[in-house]
Coordinates of C-alpha atoms in Angstrom, one line a residue:
M1 CA -48.8 -37.2 201.9
A2 CA -49.5 -40.9 201.9
T3 CA -53.1 -41.8 202.1
G4 CA -54.6 -44.9 204.3
R5 CA -54.9 -46.7 201.0
D6 CA -51.4 -45.8 200.2
M7 CA -50.5 -47.6 203.3
I8 CA -52.8 -50.4 202.9
D9 CA -51.1 -51.5 199.5
V10 CA -47.5 -50.8 200.5
A11 CA -45.5 -53.5 199.0
G12 CA -42.0 -55.1 199.8
P13 CA -39.2 -55.4 197.3
D14 CA -40.7 -58.1 195.4
G15 CA -44.0 -56.4 195.3
E16 CA -45.9 -58.5 198.0
T17 CA -48.6 -56.4 199.8
P18 CA -50.1 -57.0 203.0
L19 CA -53.4 -58.7 201.2
Y20 CA -51.1 -60.8 199.2
A21 CA -49.2 -62.3 202.3
A22 CA -52.2 -62.6 204.2
A23 CA -54.2 -64.6 201.3
T24 CA -51.0 -66.7 200.7
N25 CA -50.8 -67.8 204.5
G26 CA -54.7 -68.1 204.7
H27 CA -55.5 -65.5 207.3
A28 CA -59.2 -65.3 206.2
G29 CA -59.9 -62.5 208.8
I30 CA -57.0 -60.3 207.9
V31 CA -58.1 -60.5 204.5
D32 CA -61.2 -59.4 205.4
V33 CA -60.2 -56.5 207.1
L34 CA -57.5 -55.3 204.6
L35 CA -60.5 -55.3 201.7
Q36 CA -62.8 -53.6 204.1
G37 CA -59.9 -51.0 204.0
G38 CA -60.1 -50.7 200.4
A39 CA -57.0 -52.9 199.4
S40 CA -56.5 -53.3 196.1
V41 CA -57.4 -57.0 195.1
N42 CA -55.6 -57.3 192.1
A43 CA -52.4 -55.5 193.0
A44 CA -49.9 -58.2 191.6
K45 CA -46.3 -58.7 192.6
N46 CA -43.3 -58.2 190.7
N47 CA -44.0 -62.1 189.0
G48 CA -47.4 -60.9 188.2
Y49 CA -49.1 -63.1 190.7
T50 CA -52.1 -61.7 192.6
P51 CA -53.6 -62.4 195.8
L52 CA -55.9 -64.3 193.9
H53 CA -53.4 -66.7 192.5
A54 CA -51.8 -66.9 195.9
A55 CA -55.4 -68.0 197.6
V56 CA -56.0 -70.5 194.6
S57 CA -52.4 -72.0 194.9
R58 CA -52.7 -72.7 198.9
G59 CA -56.3 -73.9 198.5
H60 CA -57.7 -71.1 200.6
R61 CA -61.6 -71.5 199.4
R62 CA -63.0 -68.8 201.8
I63 CA -60.4 -66.2 200.8
V64 CA -61.0 -67.3 197.6
D65 CA -64.7 -66.1 197.6
A66 CA -64.0 -63.3 199.3
L67 CA -61.5 -62.1 196.8
L68 CA -64.0 -62.9 194.2
A69 CA -66.8 -61.2 195.8
K70 CA -64.3 -57.8 195.7
R71 CA -64.4 -58.4 192.0
A72 CA -61.0 -60.1 191.5
D73 CA -59.6 -60.8 188.3
V74 CA -60.4 -64.3 187.4
D75 CA -58.4 -64.0 184.0
A76 CA -55.4 -62.3 185.6
V77 CA -52.0 -63.4 183.8
A78 CA -48.8 -64.0 185.8
D79 CA -45.5 -65.0 184.5
E80 CA -45.1 -67.9 182.2
G81 CA -48.8 -67.1 181.2
V82 CA -50.3 -68.9 184.5
T83 CA -53.9 -67.8 185.3
P84 CA -55.7 -68.6 188.7
L85 CA -57.8 -71.8 186.6
H86 CA -54.5 -73.0 185.3
L87 CA -53.8 -73.3 189.2
A88 CA -56.9 -74.8 190.4
V89 CA -56.7 -77.5 187.7
S90 CA -53.2 -78.5 188.0
S91 CA -53.7 -78.9 191.8
G92 CA -57.1 -80.7 191.2
K93 CA -59.0 -78.5 193.4
R94 CA -62.5 -79.0 192.0
R95 CA -64.6 -76.6 194.3
L96 CA -62.0 -74.0 193.5
V97 CA -62.4 -74.6 189.8
D98 CA -66.0 -74.2 190.0
A99 CA -66.2 -71.0 191.7
L100 CA -63.8 -69.5 189.1
L101 CA -65.9 -70.9 186.3
A102 CA -68.6 -69.3 188.0
R103 CA -67.4 -66.2 187.8
G104 CA -66.7 -66.0 184.0
A105 CA -63.1 -67.5 184.0
S106 CA -61.7 -68.1 180.6
V107 CA -61.4 -72.0 180.0
N108 CA -59.1 -71.5 177.0
L109 CA -56.6 -68.8 178.2
A110 CA -53.2 -70.5 177.4
S111 CA -49.7 -70.5 179.4
D112 CA -47.0 -69.3 177.5
T113 CA -46.0 -73.1 176.5
G114 CA -49.4 -73.0 175.0
A115 CA -51.3 -75.2 177.8
T116 CA -54.8 -74.6 178.7
A117 CA -56.9 -75.6 181.5
L118 CA -57.7 -78.3 179.2
H119 CA -54.1 -79.8 178.9
M120 CA -53.6 -79.5 182.5
A121 CA -56.5 -81.5 183.4
A122 CA -55.6 -84.2 181.0
S123 CA -52.2 -84.0 182.7
A124 CA -53.5 -84.0 186.0
A125 CA -55.8 -87.0 185.2
A126 CA -52.8 -88.7 183.7
A127 CA -50.8 -88.6 186.7
N128 CA -53.2 -89.7 189.1
P129 CA -56.4 -91.6 187.3
S130 CA -59.5 -90.8 189.6
A131 CA -63.1 -90.3 189.1
A132 CA -62.4 -86.7 190.4
A133 CA -59.7 -86.1 188.0
A134 CA -62.1 -87.2 185.5
S135 CA -64.7 -85.0 186.6
L136 CA -63.0 -81.9 186.7
F137 CA -61.8 -82.6 183.0
T138 CA -65.4 -83.2 181.9
A139 CA -66.1 -79.6 183.8
L140 CA -63.8 -77.8 181.6
L141 CA -65.2 -79.9 178.1
A142 CA -68.8 -78.7 179.3
R143 CA -67.7 -75.1 179.8
G144 CA -66.6 -75.0 175.8
A145 CA -62.8 -76.2 176.3
N146 CA -60.7 -76.3 172.9
V147 CA -60.4 -80.0 172.2
S148 CA -57.7 -79.6 169.6
A149 CA -55.8 -76.8 171.5
T150 CA -52.1 -77.3 171.0
A151 CA -49.5 -76.8 173.2
A152 CA -45.6 -76.6 173.2
G153 CA -44.5 -79.1 170.6
G154 CA -48.1 -79.6 169.2
V155 CA -49.2 -81.9 172.1
T156 CA -53.3 -81.9 172.2
P157 CA -55.3 -83.0 175.2
L158 CA -55.9 -86.3 173.0
H159 CA -52.3 -87.1 172.9
L160 CA -52.1 -86.4 176.8
V161 CA -55.1 -88.7 177.6
A162 CA -54.4 -91.5 174.8
S163 CA -50.7 -92.1 176.1
A164 CA -52.0 -92.5 179.7
G165 CA -55.0 -95.0 178.5
L166 CA -57.8 -92.9 179.6
R167 CA -60.1 -94.5 177.2
D168 CA -63.2 -92.4 178.5
L169 CA -61.5 -89.3 178.1
V170 CA -60.3 -90.1 174.8
E171 CA -64.0 -91.0 173.9
S172 CA -65.2 -87.6 175.5
L173 CA -62.7 -85.8 173.2
V174 CA -63.1 -87.6 170.1
A175 CA -67.0 -87.2 170.6
R176 CA -66.5 -83.5 170.6
G177 CA -64.5 -83.2 167.4
A178 CA -60.6 -83.7 168.6
A179 CA -58.6 -84.3 165.8
V180 CA -57.6 -87.8 165.9
N181 CA -54.5 -87.8 163.5
A182 CA -53.0 -84.5 165.3
R183 CA -48.8 -84.9 164.8
T184 CA -47.0 -83.4 167.5
R185 CA -44.4 -81.1 165.7
R186 CA -41.0 -82.7 167.0
A187 CA -41.7 -86.5 167.3
G188 CA -44.5 -86.4 164.9
A189 CA -46.3 -88.9 166.9
T190 CA -50.3 -89.2 166.7
P191 CA -52.6 -90.0 169.4
L192 CA -52.8 -93.5 167.7
Y193 CA -49.3 -93.9 168.0
V194 CA -48.7 -93.1 171.6
A195 CA -51.5 -95.1 172.8
A196 CA -50.0 -98.2 170.5
Q197 CA -46.6 -97.1 172.2
S198 CA -47.9 -97.7 175.4
G199 CA -50.2 -100.8 174.7
H200 CA -53.4 -99.2 175.5
G201 CA -55.8 -101.6 173.4
G202 CA -58.8 -99.8 174.8
V203 CA -57.9 -96.7 173.4
V204 CA -56.4 -98.1 170.3
H205 CA -60.3 -99.3 169.6
A206 CA -61.7 -96.2 170.4
L207 CA -59.4 -93.9 168.1
L208 CA -60.0 -96.5 165.3
S209 CA -63.5 -96.2 165.5
R210 CA -63.2 -92.8 164.8
R211 CA -61.1 -93.2 162.1
A212 CA -57.8 -92.9 163.3
D213 CA -55.2 -93.4 160.6
V214 CA -53.1 -96.4 161.0
D215 CA -50.6 -95.5 158.6
I216 CA -49.2 -92.0 159.8
P217 CA -45.8 -92.7 160.9
S218 CA -43.6 -90.8 163.9
A219 CA -40.8 -88.2 162.4
V220 CA -38.2 -90.9 162.1
G221 CA -40.7 -93.1 159.9
V222 CA -41.8 -95.3 162.9
T223 CA -45.7 -96.8 162.6
P224 CA -48.2 -97.3 165.0
V225 CA -47.6 -101.0 164.0
W226 CA -43.9 -101.2 164.2
V227 CA -43.7 -99.2 168.0
A228 CA -46.5 -101.7 169.3
A229 CA -44.5 -104.7 168.1
Q230 CA -41.1 -103.4 169.5
N231 CA -42.7 -102.9 172.8
G232 CA -44.3 -106.5 172.6
H233 CA -48.1 -105.2 172.3
V234 CA -49.8 -108.1 170.9
L235 CA -53.3 -107.3 170.9
V236 CA -52.7 -103.7 169.9
V237 CA -50.8 -105.0 166.7
K238 CA -53.8 -107.4 166.0
A239 CA -56.0 -104.7 166.1
L240 CA -54.0 -102.2 164.0
L241 CA -53.5 -105.4 161.4
A242 CA -57.0 -106.1 161.4
K243 CA -58.1 -102.4 160.7
K244 CA -56.0 -103.0 157.8
R245 CA -57.4 -105.7 156.5
A246 CA -61.0 -104.3 157.0
A247 CA -60.0 -101.2 155.4
G248 CA -58.0 -102.7 152.4
S249 CA -57.2 -106.2 152.0
V250 CA -54.9 -108.8 153.3
A251 CA -52.2 -107.3 151.1
A252 CA -52.6 -104.1 152.8
A253 CA -52.1 -105.8 156.4
A254 CA -49.1 -107.9 155.1
A255 CA -47.6 -104.3 154.0
A256 CA -48.3 -103.0 157.3
A257 CA -47.0 -106.1 159.1
S258 CA -43.6 -105.4 156.8
A259 CA -43.3 -101.7 156.4
P260 CA -39.4 -100.9 156.8
V261 CA -38.3 -98.1 159.0
P262 CA -35.4 -96.0 156.9
S263 CA -34.0 -94.4 160.2
A264 CA -33.6 -98.1 162.1
G265 CA -31.9 -99.1 159.0
G266 CA -34.6 -100.6 157.2
A267 CA -35.7 -102.8 160.2
T268 CA -39.4 -104.1 160.0
P269 CA -42.0 -104.5 162.7
L270 CA -40.9 -108.2 162.9
H271 CA -37.0 -107.1 163.3
A272 CA -38.2 -104.8 166.5
A273 CA -40.4 -107.8 167.8
A274 CA -37.4 -110.2 167.4
R275 CA -35.1 -107.7 169.0
G276 CA -37.3 -107.8 172.4
G277 CA -38.2 -111.2 172.5
H278 CA -41.7 -110.8 171.9
D279 CA -43.0 -114.3 170.1
A280 CA -46.6 -113.7 170.5
V281 CA -46.0 -110.8 168.3
I282 CA -43.8 -112.2 165.9
N283 CA -46.7 -115.1 165.1
A284 CA -49.2 -112.1 164.8
L285 CA -47.3 -110.3 162.1
A286 CA -46.1 -113.5 160.2
A287 CA -49.7 -114.7 160.4
A288 CA -50.8 -111.4 158.8
G289 CA -47.9 -111.7 155.7
A290 CA -45.2 -110.3 157.3
A291 CA -42.0 -111.2 155.3
V292 CA -39.9 -113.3 157.9
N293 CA -36.4 -113.2 155.9
A294 CA -36.8 -109.4 155.1
A295 CA -33.1 -108.0 155.4
T296 CA -32.2 -104.9 156.7
V297 CA -30.6 -102.2 154.2
S298 CA -28.0 -101.1 156.6
G299 CA -26.4 -104.7 157.3
G300 CA -28.6 -107.3 155.6
A301 CA -29.9 -108.7 158.5
T302 CA -33.2 -110.8 159.0
P303 CA -35.3 -110.8 162.0
L304 CA -33.3 -114.3 162.8
H305 CA -30.3 -112.5 162.9
V306 CA -31.5 -109.8 165.4
A307 CA -33.0 -112.6 167.5
A308 CA -29.7 -114.5 167.5
W309 CA -27.7 -111.2 168.1
H310 CA -30.0 -110.5 171.5
N311 CA -30.3 -114.1 172.5
Q312 CA -33.9 -114.1 172.2
V313 CA -34.4 -118.1 172.0
R314 CA -38.5 -117.7 172.2
A315 CA -38.2 -115.4 169.3
A316 CA -35.8 -117.5 167.2
D317 CA -37.9 -120.3 167.7
A318 CA -41.1 -118.5 166.5
L319 CA -39.3 -117.4 163.4
L320 CA -38.0 -120.6 162.7
A321 CA -41.4 -122.2 162.9
R322 CA -42.5 -119.5 160.3
G323 CA -40.0 -120.3 157.9
A324 CA -37.2 -118.2 158.5
A325 CA -34.0 -119.1 156.9
V326 CA -31.6 -120.4 159.5
G327 CA -28.6 -120.0 156.9
A328 CA -29.4 -116.4 155.7
K329 CA -26.1 -114.2 155.8
T330 CA -25.9 -110.9 156.4
A331 CA -24.0 -108.3 154.4
G332 CA -20.7 -108.9 156.0
G333 CA -21.6 -113.1 155.4
W334 CA -22.3 -114.2 159.0
T335 CA -25.5 -116.6 159.5
A336 CA -27.4 -116.3 162.6
L337 CA -25.4 -119.2 163.6
H338 CA -22.0 -117.2 163.6
L339 CA -23.5 -114.6 165.7
A340 CA -24.8 -116.7 168.2
T341 CA -21.6 -118.5 168.7
G342 CA -19.6 -115.5 168.8
R343 CA -21.3 -114.3 171.7
D344 CA -21.3 -117.4 173.5
F345 CA -25.2 -118.2 173.6
V346 CA -25.0 -121.6 173.7
V347 CA -28.8 -122.2 174.2
M348 CA -29.5 -120.2 170.8
V349 CA -26.9 -122.2 169.3
D350 CA -28.9 -125.4 170.2
E351 CA -32.1 -123.7 168.9
L352 CA -30.4 -122.9 165.3
L353 CA -29.0 -126.4 165.1
S354 CA -32.1 -127.9 165.8
V355 CA -33.4 -127.6 162.5
A356 CA -33.9 -130.1 159.7
E357 CA -30.9 -129.4 158.1
P358 CA -28.4 -127.0 160.5
P359 CA -25.7 -125.1 159.0
V360 CA -23.4 -126.1 161.2
D361 CA -20.2 -125.9 158.6
T362 CA -21.7 -123.0 156.7
P363 CA -18.6 -120.6 156.3
G364 CA -18.3 -117.2 156.9
P365 CA -15.8 -114.6 156.1
G366 CA -12.7 -115.9 155.2
G367 CA -14.1 -119.3 155.2
F368 CA -14.6 -119.2 159.4
T369 CA -17.2 -121.8 160.6
A370 CA -18.8 -121.4 163.6
L371 CA -16.5 -124.1 165.1
H372 CA -13.6 -121.6 164.2
I373 CA -15.4 -118.5 166.1
A374 CA -16.2 -120.5 169.3
A375 CA -12.5 -122.0 169.2
R376 CA -11.4 -118.4 169.1
R377 CA -13.6 -116.9 171.4
G378 CA -13.0 -119.7 173.9
C379 CA -16.8 -120.7 173.9
T380 CA -16.3 -124.4 175.4
S381 CA -20.0 -125.0 175.8
V382 CA -20.7 -123.7 172.2
V383 CA -17.9 -126.0 170.6
D384 CA -19.3 -129.1 172.5
A385 CA -22.8 -128.2 171.2
L386 CA -21.2 -128.0 167.6
L387 CA -19.2 -131.0 167.9
T388 CA -22.5 -132.6 169.1
Y389 CA -24.2 -131.7 165.8
D390 CA -21.0 -133.3 164.0
A391 CA -19.3 -130.0 163.0
A392 CA -16.2 -130.7 160.6
V393 CA -13.4 -130.7 163.0
G394 CA -10.9 -130.1 160.0
A395 CA -12.8 -127.2 158.3
V396 CA -10.1 -124.8 156.9
A397 CA -10.6 -121.2 156.9
A398 CA -8.3 -119.2 154.7
T399 CA -7.4 -115.4 155.6
P400 CA -4.4 -113.3 154.6
A401 CA -3.0 -113.1 158.5
D402 CA -3.7 -116.6 159.2
G403 CA -3.4 -118.9 156.2
A404 CA -5.7 -122.0 155.8
I405 CA -6.2 -122.5 159.7
T406 CA -8.3 -125.2 161.4
A407 CA -10.2 -124.7 164.6
L408 CA -7.5 -126.8 166.6
H409 CA -4.9 -124.2 165.4
V410 CA -7.3 -121.3 166.6
A411 CA -7.9 -122.7 169.9
A412 CA -4.0 -123.8 170.2
A413 CA -3.0 -120.0 169.5
A414 CA -5.2 -118.7 172.0
G415 CA -4.2 -121.3 174.7
F416 CA -8.1 -122.6 175.2
R417 CA -7.3 -126.0 176.4
P418 CA -10.4 -127.6 177.3
I419 CA -11.2 -126.5 173.7
V420 CA -8.1 -128.2 172.5
R421 CA -9.1 -131.5 174.3
A422 CA -12.4 -131.5 173.0
L423 CA -11.2 -131.0 169.3
V424 CA -8.5 -133.8 169.8
T425 CA -11.1 -136.2 170.8
A426 CA -13.3 -135.4 168.0
G427 CA -10.6 -136.0 165.6
A428 CA -9.3 -132.9 164.8
P429 CA -6.1 -133.2 162.5
I430 CA -3.2 -132.9 164.9
G431 CA -0.8 -132.5 162.1
A432 CA -2.8 -130.0 160.1
V433 CA -0.8 -127.2 158.8
T434 CA -1.6 -123.4 157.5
A435 CA -0.6 -122.0 154.4
F436 CA 2.4 -121.1 155.9
G437 CA 3.4 -124.8 157.3
T438 CA 2.5 -124.3 160.6
T439 CA 0.8 -126.8 162.9
P440 CA -1.2 -126.5 166.2
L441 CA 1.7 -127.5 168.0
H442 CA 3.6 -124.4 166.6
A443 CA 0.5 -122.1 167.5
A444 CA 0.7 -123.4 171.2
A445 CA 4.1 -123.1 171.6
S446 CA 4.3 -119.6 169.8
A447 CA 1.8 -118.5 172.5
G448 CA 3.5 -120.2 175.4
A449 CA 0.5 -122.3 176.0
T450 CA 2.4 -125.0 177.9
E451 CA -0.4 -127.1 178.8
V452 CA -1.7 -127.1 175.2
V453 CA 1.7 -128.1 174.1
L454 CA 1.4 -131.1 176.7
D455 CA -1.7 -132.2 175.5
L456 CA -0.8 -131.9 171.8
L457 CA 2.2 -133.8 172.5
T458 CA 0.4 -136.4 174.2
A459 CA -1.9 -137.0 171.7
G460 CA 1.0 -137.4 168.8
A461 CA 2.1 -134.1 167.4
R462 CA 5.5 -134.0 166.0
T463 CA 8.2 -131.9 167.7
D464 CA 10.3 -131.9 164.4
A465 CA 7.2 -130.5 162.0
A466 CA 8.7 -127.5 160.0
D467 CA 6.9 -124.6 159.0
A468 CA 7.4 -122.9 155.2
R469 CA 10.5 -121.4 156.7
G470 CA 11.9 -124.7 158.6
G471 CA 11.2 -123.4 161.8
T472 CA 9.7 -126.0 164.4
P473 CA 7.6 -125.4 167.4
L474 CA 10.8 -125.1 169.7
H475 CA 11.8 -122.0 167.1
A476 CA 8.3 -120.7 167.8
A477 CA 8.6 -121.1 171.7
A478 CA 12.4 -119.8 171.6
R479 CA 11.0 -116.6 169.7
G480 CA 8.6 -115.9 172.5
G481 CA 10.9 -116.6 175.1
H482 CA 8.4 -119.2 176.6
I483 CA 11.0 -121.3 178.6
P484 CA 8.1 -123.8 180.3
A485 CA 6.6 -124.7 176.5
A486 CA 10.3 -125.2 175.3
T487 CA 11.1 -127.4 178.5
A488 CA 8.1 -129.6 177.5
L489 CA 9.1 -129.6 173.8
L490 CA 12.7 -130.8 174.7
A491 CA 11.4 -133.4 177.0
A492 CA 9.4 -134.7 174.1
G493 CA 12.4 -134.9 171.7
A494 CA 12.9 -131.6 170.4
S495 CA 16.0 -130.9 168.8
P496 CA 17.7 -128.1 170.4
Q497 CA 20.3 -128.0 167.5
V498 CA 17.8 -127.6 164.6
R499 CA 18.1 -124.7 161.9
D500 CA 15.4 -123.1 160.1
A501 CA 15.9 -122.4 156.3
V502 CA 18.2 -119.6 156.9
G503 CA 20.4 -121.5 159.2
V504 CA 19.1 -119.9 162.8
S505 CA 18.6 -122.1 165.6
P506 CA 16.4 -121.7 168.7
L507 CA 19.4 -120.7 170.8
A508 CA 20.3 -117.9 168.0
L509 CA 16.3 -116.8 168.3
A510 CA 16.4 -116.7 171.8
S511 CA 20.1 -115.1 172.1
A512 CA 18.9 -112.1 169.4
R513 CA 15.8 -111.3 171.7
G514 CA 17.7 -111.1 174.8
Y515 CA 16.1 -114.3 176.7
A516 CA 19.2 -115.0 178.9
H517 CA 17.9 -117.9 180.7
L518 CA 16.2 -119.4 177.8
A519 CA 19.4 -119.0 176.1
L520 CA 21.5 -120.6 178.7
M521 CA 18.8 -123.6 179.2
L522 CA 19.1 -124.3 175.0
Q523 CA 22.8 -124.2 175.1
E524 CA 23.2 -126.4 178.1
A525 CA 20.7 -128.8 175.8
A526 CA 22.5 -128.4 172.8
V527 CA 25.6 -129.4 174.5
A528 CA 23.9 -132.3 176.3
A529 CA 22.3 -133.5 172.8
A530 CA 25.9 -133.2 171.2
A531 CA 27.6 -135.2 174.1
A532 CA 24.8 -138.0 173.5
A533 CA 25.3 -138.2 170.1
A534 CA 29.1 -138.9 170.8
R535 CA 28.6 -141.3 173.1
A536 CA 26.2 -143.0 170.6
A537 CA 28.4 -142.9 167.9
A538 CA 31.2 -143.8 169.7
G539 CA 29.5 -146.9 170.6
G540 CA 28.0 -147.5 167.1
R541 CA 24.6 -146.5 168.1
R542 CA 22.2 -144.0 167.0
P543 CA 21.7 -141.2 169.2
G544 CA 18.2 -141.9 171.2
G545 CA 16.7 -138.5 171.1
F546 CA 17.1 -135.6 173.4
R547 CA 15.4 -136.3 176.5
A548 CA 18.6 -136.2 178.4
A549 CA 19.2 -133.0 177.4
A550 CA 15.8 -131.8 178.2
G551 CA 16.3 -133.0 182.0
A552 CA 19.6 -130.8 182.0
A553 CA 17.5 -128.1 180.6
S554 CA 14.8 -128.2 183.0
S555 CA 17.5 -127.5 185.6
A556 CA 18.1 -124.0 184.2
P557 CA 16.9 -120.9 186.1
G558 CA 13.4 -119.6 185.3
G559 CA 12.6 -116.6 183.9
G560 CA 13.0 -114.5 180.8
G561 CA 14.2 -111.3 179.3
A562 CA 12.6 -108.6 177.5
R563 CA 11.4 -109.5 173.9
A564 CA 13.3 -108.4 171.0
G565 CA 11.8 -106.8 168.0
G566 CA 11.7 -108.4 164.6
G567 CA 12.3 -111.9 163.0
G568 CA 9.9 -114.7 162.3
H569 CA 6.4 -115.3 161.0
R570 CA 3.9 -115.0 163.8
P571 CA 1.7 -118.1 162.8
F572 CA -2.0 -116.3 163.8
G573 CA -3.0 -113.1 163.8
R574 CA -5.6 -111.2 165.9
A575 CA -9.0 -112.7 166.6
R576 CA -11.4 -111.4 164.0
R577 CA -14.3 -109.6 165.4
L578 CA -18.1 -110.5 164.2
G579 CA -19.5 -107.7 162.0

């Protein structure tokens, strides 16, 4: 037969007793009645939580006192290793913390993750810094909390308060012997590292005064100096380098300022600062002796290359002022100017060209100059800037696919009319030929860039220029089925009857590739040209060109058929990507 006590402690499916329910919901009077009736003060739910856990988590002070008066287990451990003290500390309930400590709660019990009450107090203070949070933290220290306890991953209370910039708490911990050089297990971060990463100068000074090691790297080889430089914390960088000078020598500080990180391809703190555009950090590192032209192992990039690639103009300015080599090349052969040009960073380009001897015509792979790159990418403003600095408009780049091309060839092939006009105005050679004999007019005609074709014709480009295979610009237009470009060439006097080295005419090309409308137009132009030639011969005169034929051709229907494959040299390959 069930007794009264059995009935008072009857539990639900989850193990919850009446006392637990009353404690959870703050019914102090019912708690008193149940306790007086003999309810089990430590009866736990299935998850290990006792009425004391419940009352503490809800902040019911009177119920906590009543449970403690009945000798509730202050160190009862629930699932995940949680004690009532953990709950009180995490919620910042100082009065409950004091009550539990007064009853002998163990301050160093750890949860399943290894976190002690001090870890939890540190996390609470970091999340909401306040005098109350600091006071609670100090109260645990006064009770003998283990200052070097490690939670999951090797995190100590010192890591937590250092990362949050809580200098007073940092000093309290190190004064009690906290391990200043403790490293987390996975990241390998020390308290100094996390403070430097977040830019907490006061904490950095406090740790350095307790002999924190400036040179201990993270698990991936990043030092406190490097991570502070990456995040732009100039005062922290200066403090760390000053410590190196004080502890060793000027050379030691220079070594720290230049230390490469293997996991980052050998990037130094200067590379990190350049990427973020932190010019003040760059100046501090350079003043300490950092190598401004240090190259990464992975790609041979200097800090100036990094600044150019990320468009960090102020960083580039600082590096140039400190002697960065503007003409230095990456392992792939690119200068900072090439990189900035390829990304259309006109302000950066101007910055790099403002030095005493700008490398405006320095060739990259294949002989590509910055002007070639800008022309190929359609960077009109950059082209204008380069021309302002007297870039060589006739410079030739030799690649297997393109064969000795000028910037005008490149721009014409891409159909970038403003760039073509700028280059022509600057004196680019209209008749320049590649190793395959193609002119800029061939390139424009092949691409069907009619407006560029017209501009080149206006500038004096020859319609009868033949490439290495005897093909004219009209052959190029016919090969691509470009009716408007072919019309413009015919109107300028291009011969519709001309044949290449193997006897193929533009009409034959268009016919072979199925361009019916273009073929009809070329046929009519050829007929008209032949008639004009006959009339000229009959009258004893030389024919006056083929403009009449072009007029007849321009009345032909527009459009073109599907392209046929095979045949003919493509004057330009694909645009090269910067590497």
